[in-house]
mmCIF file of C-alpha atoms in Angstrom:
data_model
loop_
_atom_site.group_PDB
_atom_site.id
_atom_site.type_symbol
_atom_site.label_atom_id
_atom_site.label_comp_id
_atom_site.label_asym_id
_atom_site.label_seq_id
_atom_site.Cartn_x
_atom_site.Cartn_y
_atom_site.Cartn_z
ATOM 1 C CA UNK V 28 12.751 -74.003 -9.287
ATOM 2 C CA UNK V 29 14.195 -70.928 -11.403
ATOM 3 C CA UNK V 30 11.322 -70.182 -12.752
ATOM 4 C CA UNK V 31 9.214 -70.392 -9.050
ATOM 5 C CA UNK V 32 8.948 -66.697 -8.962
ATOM 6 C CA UNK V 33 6.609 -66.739 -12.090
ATOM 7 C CA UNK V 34 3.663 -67.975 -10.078
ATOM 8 C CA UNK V 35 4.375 -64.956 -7.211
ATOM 9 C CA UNK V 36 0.646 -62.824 -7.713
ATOM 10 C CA UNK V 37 -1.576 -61.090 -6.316
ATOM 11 C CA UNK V 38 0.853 -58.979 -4.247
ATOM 12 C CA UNK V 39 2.252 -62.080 -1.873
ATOM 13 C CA UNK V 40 5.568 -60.469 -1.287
ATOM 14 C CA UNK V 41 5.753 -56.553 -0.092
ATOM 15 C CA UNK V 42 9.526 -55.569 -0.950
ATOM 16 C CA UNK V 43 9.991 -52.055 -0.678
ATOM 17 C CA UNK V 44 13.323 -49.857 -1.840
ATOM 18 C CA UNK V 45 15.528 -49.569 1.459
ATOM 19 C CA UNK V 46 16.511 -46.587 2.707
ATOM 20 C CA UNK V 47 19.513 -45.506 5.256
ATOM 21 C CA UNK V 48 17.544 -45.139 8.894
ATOM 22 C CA UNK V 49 17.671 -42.113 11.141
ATOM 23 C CA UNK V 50 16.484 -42.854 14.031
ATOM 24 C CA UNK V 51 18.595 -42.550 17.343
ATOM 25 C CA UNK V 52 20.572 -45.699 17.944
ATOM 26 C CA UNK V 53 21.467 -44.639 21.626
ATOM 27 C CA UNK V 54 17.848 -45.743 22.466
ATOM 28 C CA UNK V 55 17.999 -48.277 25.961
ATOM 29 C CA UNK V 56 15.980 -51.151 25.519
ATOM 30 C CA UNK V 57 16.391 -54.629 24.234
ATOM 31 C CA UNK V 58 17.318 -55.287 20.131
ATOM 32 C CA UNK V 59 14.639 -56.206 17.969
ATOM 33 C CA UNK V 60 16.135 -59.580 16.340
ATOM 34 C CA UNK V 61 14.927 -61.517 13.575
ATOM 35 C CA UNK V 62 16.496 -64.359 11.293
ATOM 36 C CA UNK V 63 16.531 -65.318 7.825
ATOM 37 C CA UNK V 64 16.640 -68.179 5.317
ATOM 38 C CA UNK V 65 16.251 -68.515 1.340
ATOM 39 C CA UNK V 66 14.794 -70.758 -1.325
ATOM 40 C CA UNK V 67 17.133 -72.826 -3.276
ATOM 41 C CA UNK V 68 20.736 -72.313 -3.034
ATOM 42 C CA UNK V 69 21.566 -68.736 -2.507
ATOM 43 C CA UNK V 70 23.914 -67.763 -5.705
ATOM 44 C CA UNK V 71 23.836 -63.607 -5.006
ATOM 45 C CA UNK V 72 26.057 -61.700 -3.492
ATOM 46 C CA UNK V 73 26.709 -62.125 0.244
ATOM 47 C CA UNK V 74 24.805 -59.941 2.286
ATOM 48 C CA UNK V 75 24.948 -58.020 5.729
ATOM 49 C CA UNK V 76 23.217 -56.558 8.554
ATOM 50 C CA UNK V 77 24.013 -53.623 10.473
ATOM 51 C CA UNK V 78 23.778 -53.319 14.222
ATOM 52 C CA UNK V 79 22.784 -49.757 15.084
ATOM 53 C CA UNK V 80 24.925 -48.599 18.403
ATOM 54 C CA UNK V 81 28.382 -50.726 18.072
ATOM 55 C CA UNK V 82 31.192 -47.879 17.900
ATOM 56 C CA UNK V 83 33.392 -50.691 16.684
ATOM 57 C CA UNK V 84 33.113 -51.097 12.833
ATOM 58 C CA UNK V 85 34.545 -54.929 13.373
ATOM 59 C CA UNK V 86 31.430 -55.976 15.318
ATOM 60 C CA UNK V 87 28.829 -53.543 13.631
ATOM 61 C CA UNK V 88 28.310 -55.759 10.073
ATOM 62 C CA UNK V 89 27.123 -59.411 10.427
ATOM 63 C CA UNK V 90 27.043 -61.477 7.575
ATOM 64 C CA UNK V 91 23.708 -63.436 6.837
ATOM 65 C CA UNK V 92 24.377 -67.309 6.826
ATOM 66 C CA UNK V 93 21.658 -67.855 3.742
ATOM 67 C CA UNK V 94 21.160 -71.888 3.257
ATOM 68 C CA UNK V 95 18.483 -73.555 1.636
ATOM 69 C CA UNK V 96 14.771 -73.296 3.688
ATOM 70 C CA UNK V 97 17.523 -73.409 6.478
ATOM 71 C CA UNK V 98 16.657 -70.900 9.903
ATOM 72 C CA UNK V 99 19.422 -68.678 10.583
ATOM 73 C CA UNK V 100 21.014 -67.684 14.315
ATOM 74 C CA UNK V 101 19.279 -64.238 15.576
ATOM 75 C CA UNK V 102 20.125 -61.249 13.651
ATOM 76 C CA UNK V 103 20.060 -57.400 14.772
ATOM 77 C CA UNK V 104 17.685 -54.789 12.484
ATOM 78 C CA UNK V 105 17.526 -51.262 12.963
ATOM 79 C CA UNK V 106 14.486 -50.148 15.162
ATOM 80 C CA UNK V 107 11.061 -49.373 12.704
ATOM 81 C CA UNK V 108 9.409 -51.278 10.309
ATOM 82 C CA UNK V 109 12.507 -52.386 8.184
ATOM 83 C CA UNK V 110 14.855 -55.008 7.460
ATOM 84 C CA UNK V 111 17.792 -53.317 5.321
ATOM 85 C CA UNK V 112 20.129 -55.963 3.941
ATOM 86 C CA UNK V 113 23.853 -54.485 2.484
ATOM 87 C CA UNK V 114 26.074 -55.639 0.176
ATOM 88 C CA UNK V 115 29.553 -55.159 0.291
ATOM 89 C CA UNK V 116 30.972 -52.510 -2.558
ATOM 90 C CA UNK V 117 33.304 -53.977 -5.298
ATOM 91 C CA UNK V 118 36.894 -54.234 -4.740
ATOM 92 C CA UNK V 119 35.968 -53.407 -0.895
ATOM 93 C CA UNK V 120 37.224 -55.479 2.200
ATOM 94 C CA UNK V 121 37.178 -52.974 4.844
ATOM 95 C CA UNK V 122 34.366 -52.781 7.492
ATOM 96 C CA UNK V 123 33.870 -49.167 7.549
ATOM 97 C CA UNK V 124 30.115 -47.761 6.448
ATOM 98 C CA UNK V 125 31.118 -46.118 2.819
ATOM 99 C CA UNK V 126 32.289 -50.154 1.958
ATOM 100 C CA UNK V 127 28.345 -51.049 2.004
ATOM 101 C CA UNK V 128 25.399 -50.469 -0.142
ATOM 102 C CA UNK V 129 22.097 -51.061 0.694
ATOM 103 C CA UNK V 130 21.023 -54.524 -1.238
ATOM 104 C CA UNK V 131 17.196 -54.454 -0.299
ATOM 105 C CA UNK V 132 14.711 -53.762 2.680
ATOM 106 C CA UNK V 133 11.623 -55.276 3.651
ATOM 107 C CA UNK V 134 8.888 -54.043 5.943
ATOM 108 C CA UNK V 135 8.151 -55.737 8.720
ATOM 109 C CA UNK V 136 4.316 -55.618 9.829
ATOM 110 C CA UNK V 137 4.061 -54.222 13.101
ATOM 111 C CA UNK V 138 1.789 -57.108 14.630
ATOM 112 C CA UNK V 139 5.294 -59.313 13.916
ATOM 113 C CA UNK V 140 7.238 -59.975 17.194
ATOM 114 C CA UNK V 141 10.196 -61.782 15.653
ATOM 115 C CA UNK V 142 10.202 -61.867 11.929
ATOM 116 C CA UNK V 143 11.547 -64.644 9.937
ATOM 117 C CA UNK V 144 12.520 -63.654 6.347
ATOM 118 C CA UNK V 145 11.918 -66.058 3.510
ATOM 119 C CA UNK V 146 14.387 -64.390 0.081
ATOM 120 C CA UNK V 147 13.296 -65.851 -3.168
ATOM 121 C CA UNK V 148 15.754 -65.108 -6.205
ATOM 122 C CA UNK V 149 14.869 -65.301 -9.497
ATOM 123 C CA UNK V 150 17.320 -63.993 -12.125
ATOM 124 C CA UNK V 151 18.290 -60.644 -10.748
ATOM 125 C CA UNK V 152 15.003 -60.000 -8.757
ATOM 126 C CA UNK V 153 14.566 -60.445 -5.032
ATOM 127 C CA UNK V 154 11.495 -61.154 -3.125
ATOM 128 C CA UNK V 155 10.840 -61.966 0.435
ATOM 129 C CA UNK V 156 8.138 -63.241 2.826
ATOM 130 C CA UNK V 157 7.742 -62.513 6.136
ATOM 131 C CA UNK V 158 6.337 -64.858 9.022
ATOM 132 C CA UNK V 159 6.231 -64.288 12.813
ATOM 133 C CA UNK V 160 8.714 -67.224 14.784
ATOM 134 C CA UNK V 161 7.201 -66.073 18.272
ATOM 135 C CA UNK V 162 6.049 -68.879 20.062
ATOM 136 C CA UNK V 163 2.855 -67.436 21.393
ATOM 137 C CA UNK V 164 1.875 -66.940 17.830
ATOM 138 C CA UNK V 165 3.489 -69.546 16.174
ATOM 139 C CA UNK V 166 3.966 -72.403 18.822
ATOM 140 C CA UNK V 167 5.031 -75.992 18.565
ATOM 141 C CA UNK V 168 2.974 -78.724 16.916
ATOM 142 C CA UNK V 169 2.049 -75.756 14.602
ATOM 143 C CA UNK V 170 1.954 -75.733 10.965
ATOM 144 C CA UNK V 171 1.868 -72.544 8.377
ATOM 145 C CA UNK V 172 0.354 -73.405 4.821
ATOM 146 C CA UNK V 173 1.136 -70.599 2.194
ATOM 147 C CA UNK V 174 -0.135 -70.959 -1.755
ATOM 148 C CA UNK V 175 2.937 -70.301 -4.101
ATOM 149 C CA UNK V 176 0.535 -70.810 -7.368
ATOM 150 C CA UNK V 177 -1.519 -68.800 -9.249
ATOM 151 C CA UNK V 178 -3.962 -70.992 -8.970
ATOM 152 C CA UNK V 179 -6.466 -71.663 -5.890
ATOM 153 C CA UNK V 180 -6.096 -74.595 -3.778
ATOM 154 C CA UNK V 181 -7.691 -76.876 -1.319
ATOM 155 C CA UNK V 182 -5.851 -78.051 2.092
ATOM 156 C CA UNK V 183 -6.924 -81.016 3.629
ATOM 157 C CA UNK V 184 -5.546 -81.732 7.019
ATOM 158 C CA UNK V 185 -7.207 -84.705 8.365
ATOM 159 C CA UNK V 186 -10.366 -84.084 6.764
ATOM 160 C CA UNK V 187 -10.686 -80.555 7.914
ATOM 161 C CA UNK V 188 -10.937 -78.251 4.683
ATOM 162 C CA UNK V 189 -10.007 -74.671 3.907
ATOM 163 C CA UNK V 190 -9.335 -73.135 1.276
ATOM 164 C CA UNK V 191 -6.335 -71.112 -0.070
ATOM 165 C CA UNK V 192 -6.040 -68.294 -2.580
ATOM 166 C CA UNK V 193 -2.852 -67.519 -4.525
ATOM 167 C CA UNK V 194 -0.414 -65.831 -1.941
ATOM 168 C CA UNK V 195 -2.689 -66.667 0.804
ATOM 169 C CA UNK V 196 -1.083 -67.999 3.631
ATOM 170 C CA UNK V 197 -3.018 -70.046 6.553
ATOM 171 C CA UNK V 198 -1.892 -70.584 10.065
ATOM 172 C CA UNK V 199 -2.915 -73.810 12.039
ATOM 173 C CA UNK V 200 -2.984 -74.345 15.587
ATOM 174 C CA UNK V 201 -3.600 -75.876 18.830
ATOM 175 C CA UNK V 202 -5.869 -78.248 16.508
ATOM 176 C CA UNK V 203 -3.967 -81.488 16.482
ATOM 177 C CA UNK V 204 -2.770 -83.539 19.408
ATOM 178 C CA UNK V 205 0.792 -85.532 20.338
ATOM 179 C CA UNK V 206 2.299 -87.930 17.947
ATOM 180 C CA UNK V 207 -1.252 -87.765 16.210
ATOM 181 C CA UNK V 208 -0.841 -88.501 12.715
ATOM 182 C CA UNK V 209 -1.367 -85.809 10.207
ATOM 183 C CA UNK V 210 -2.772 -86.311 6.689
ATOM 184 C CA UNK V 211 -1.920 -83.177 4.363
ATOM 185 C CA UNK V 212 -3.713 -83.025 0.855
ATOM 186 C CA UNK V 213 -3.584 -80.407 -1.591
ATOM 187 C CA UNK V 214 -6.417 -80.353 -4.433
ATOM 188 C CA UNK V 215 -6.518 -78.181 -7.520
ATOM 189 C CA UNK V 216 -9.024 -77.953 -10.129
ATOM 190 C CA UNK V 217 -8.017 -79.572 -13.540
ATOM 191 C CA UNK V 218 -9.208 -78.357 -17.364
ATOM 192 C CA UNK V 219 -12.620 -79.737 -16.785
ATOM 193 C CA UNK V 220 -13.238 -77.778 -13.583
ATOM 194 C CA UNK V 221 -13.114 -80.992 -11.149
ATOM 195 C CA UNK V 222 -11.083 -80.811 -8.137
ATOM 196 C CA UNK V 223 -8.446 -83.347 -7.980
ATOM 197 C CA UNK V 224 -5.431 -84.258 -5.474
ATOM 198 C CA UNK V 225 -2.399 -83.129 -6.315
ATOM 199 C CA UNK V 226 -0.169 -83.955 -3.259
ATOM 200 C CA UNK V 227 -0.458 -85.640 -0.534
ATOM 201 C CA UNK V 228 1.421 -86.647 2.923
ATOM 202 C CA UNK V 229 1.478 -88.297 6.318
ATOM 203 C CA UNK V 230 3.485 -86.984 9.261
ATOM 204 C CA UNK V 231 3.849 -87.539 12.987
ATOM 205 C CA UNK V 232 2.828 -84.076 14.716
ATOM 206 C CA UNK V 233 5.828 -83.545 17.258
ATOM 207 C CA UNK V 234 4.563 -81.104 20.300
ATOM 208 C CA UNK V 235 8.050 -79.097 19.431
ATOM 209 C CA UNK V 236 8.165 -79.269 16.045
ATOM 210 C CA UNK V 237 6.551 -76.287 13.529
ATOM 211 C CA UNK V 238 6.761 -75.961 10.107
ATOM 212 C CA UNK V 239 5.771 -73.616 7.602
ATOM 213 C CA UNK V 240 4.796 -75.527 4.383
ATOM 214 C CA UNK V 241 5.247 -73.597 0.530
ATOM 215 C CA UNK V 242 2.685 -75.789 -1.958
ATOM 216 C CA UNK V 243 3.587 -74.528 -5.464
ATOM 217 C CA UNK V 244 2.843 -76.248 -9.108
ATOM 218 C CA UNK V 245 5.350 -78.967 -10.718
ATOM 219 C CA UNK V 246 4.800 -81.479 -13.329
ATOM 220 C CA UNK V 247 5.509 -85.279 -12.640
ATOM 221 C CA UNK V 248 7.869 -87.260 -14.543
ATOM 222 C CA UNK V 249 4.280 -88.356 -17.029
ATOM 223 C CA UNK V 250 4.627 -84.099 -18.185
ATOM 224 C CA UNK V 251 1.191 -83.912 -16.233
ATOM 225 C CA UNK V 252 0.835 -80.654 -13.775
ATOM 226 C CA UNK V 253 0.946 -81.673 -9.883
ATOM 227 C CA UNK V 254 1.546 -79.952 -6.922
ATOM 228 C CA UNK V 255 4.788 -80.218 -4.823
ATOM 229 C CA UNK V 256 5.885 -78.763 -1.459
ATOM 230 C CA UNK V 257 8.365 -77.690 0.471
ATOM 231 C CA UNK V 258 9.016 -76.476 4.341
ATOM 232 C CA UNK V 259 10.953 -74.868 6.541
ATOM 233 C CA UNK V 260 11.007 -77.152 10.030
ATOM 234 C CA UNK V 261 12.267 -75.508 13.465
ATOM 235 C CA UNK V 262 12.054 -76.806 16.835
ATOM 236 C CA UNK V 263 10.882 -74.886 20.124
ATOM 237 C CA UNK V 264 11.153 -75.820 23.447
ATOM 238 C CA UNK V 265 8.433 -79.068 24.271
ATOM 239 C CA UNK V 266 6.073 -77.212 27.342
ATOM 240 C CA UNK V 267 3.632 -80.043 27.529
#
């Protein structure tokens, strides 16, 4: 799992240097929102968010609740294209601005309604993915497939084929019916060129359940290379 982070290519993750933002926070209008979960165990530092317009330093830092592939409550983020995250300043405990550095910010593609932020940590580096939790885009019964490897793969989901690059991500949809059962396979060429399954797995596909599914390389106890995964599951509202 610590090394994970090797196999991040071909530009998968956009993390960009944050910066303080400037714009007006007496703007009217509903608060963008968007939450947050990590891979692994988060062992860095905790982290906050800052909510643009609260006068009252006690209720303008909220401190990210980061558990493993776990969805966070709703979190504020300054208007833009942003998602600054802080850190609290050595030896600090107060909840004033000059007790908070900025950790890391990551832009948020402005076709994302309500962003869900993925942080992978690997030594001292931070990385993050971002995927849209609106439920017109991403509804129930849906399922997200992203490649983690460096290597291409193959996604079978009951027979239907497509084909992932490294750092591609696919979305599924609308596709698969109640309690249908879903066959997921993942193939991979070997040394000789010949595409062979590395994982597979059956689930029940629940009309309010979504997941978004990481496939990234292993080895098996036999020291031979395989392909494991791992999701993050939420639930939204049943409509059918």
């Amino acid at each position: 799992m610590k090394n994970l982070l090797y196999y991040f290519l071909f530009g998968l993750i956009s993390v960009v240097q944050a910066q303080e933002s400037d714009q007006n926070s007496g703007d009217e209008g509903p608060k963008r929102t968007f939450s947050v979960t990590c891979w692994g165990e988060w062992d860095g530092p905790e982290l906050f968010v800052k909510e643009e317009g609260q006068r009252d330093a006690e209720g303008k830092w909220h401190k990210l609740a980061l558990a493993d592939l776990a969805i966070s409550p709703p979190l504020p983020f300054e208007k833009g294209s942003q998602i600054t995250l802080y850190q609290q300043l050595e030896g600090q405990e107060g909840t004033d601005d000059e007790a908070f550095k900025v950790f890391a910010g990551f832009k948020v593609p402005s076709t994302v309604r309500m962003p869900l932020l993925v942080l992978f940590k690997s030594g001292k580096k931070i990385q993050g993915k971002i995927f849209d939790l609106s439920p017109d885009r991403f509804p129930g019964g849906s399922y997200v497939f992203v490649n983690l490897g460096a290597k291409p793969l193959q996604i079978e989901l009951n027979n239907k084929k497509f084909n992932l690059k490294p750092g591609q991500e696919h979305l599924v949809r609308g596709r698969i019916k109640k309690n249908q059962r879903v066959q997921i396979r993942a193939n991979a060429m070997n040394d000789e060129g010949k595409l062979t399954n590395r994982y597979s797995s059956m689930l029940i596909n629940r009309p309010n359940k979504r997941m978004v599914m990481f496939f990234f390389p292993t080895t098996n106890q036999a020291g031979l290379e395989t392909i494991s995964c791992r999701s993050v599951v939420d639930f939204v509202q049943d409509k059918s």
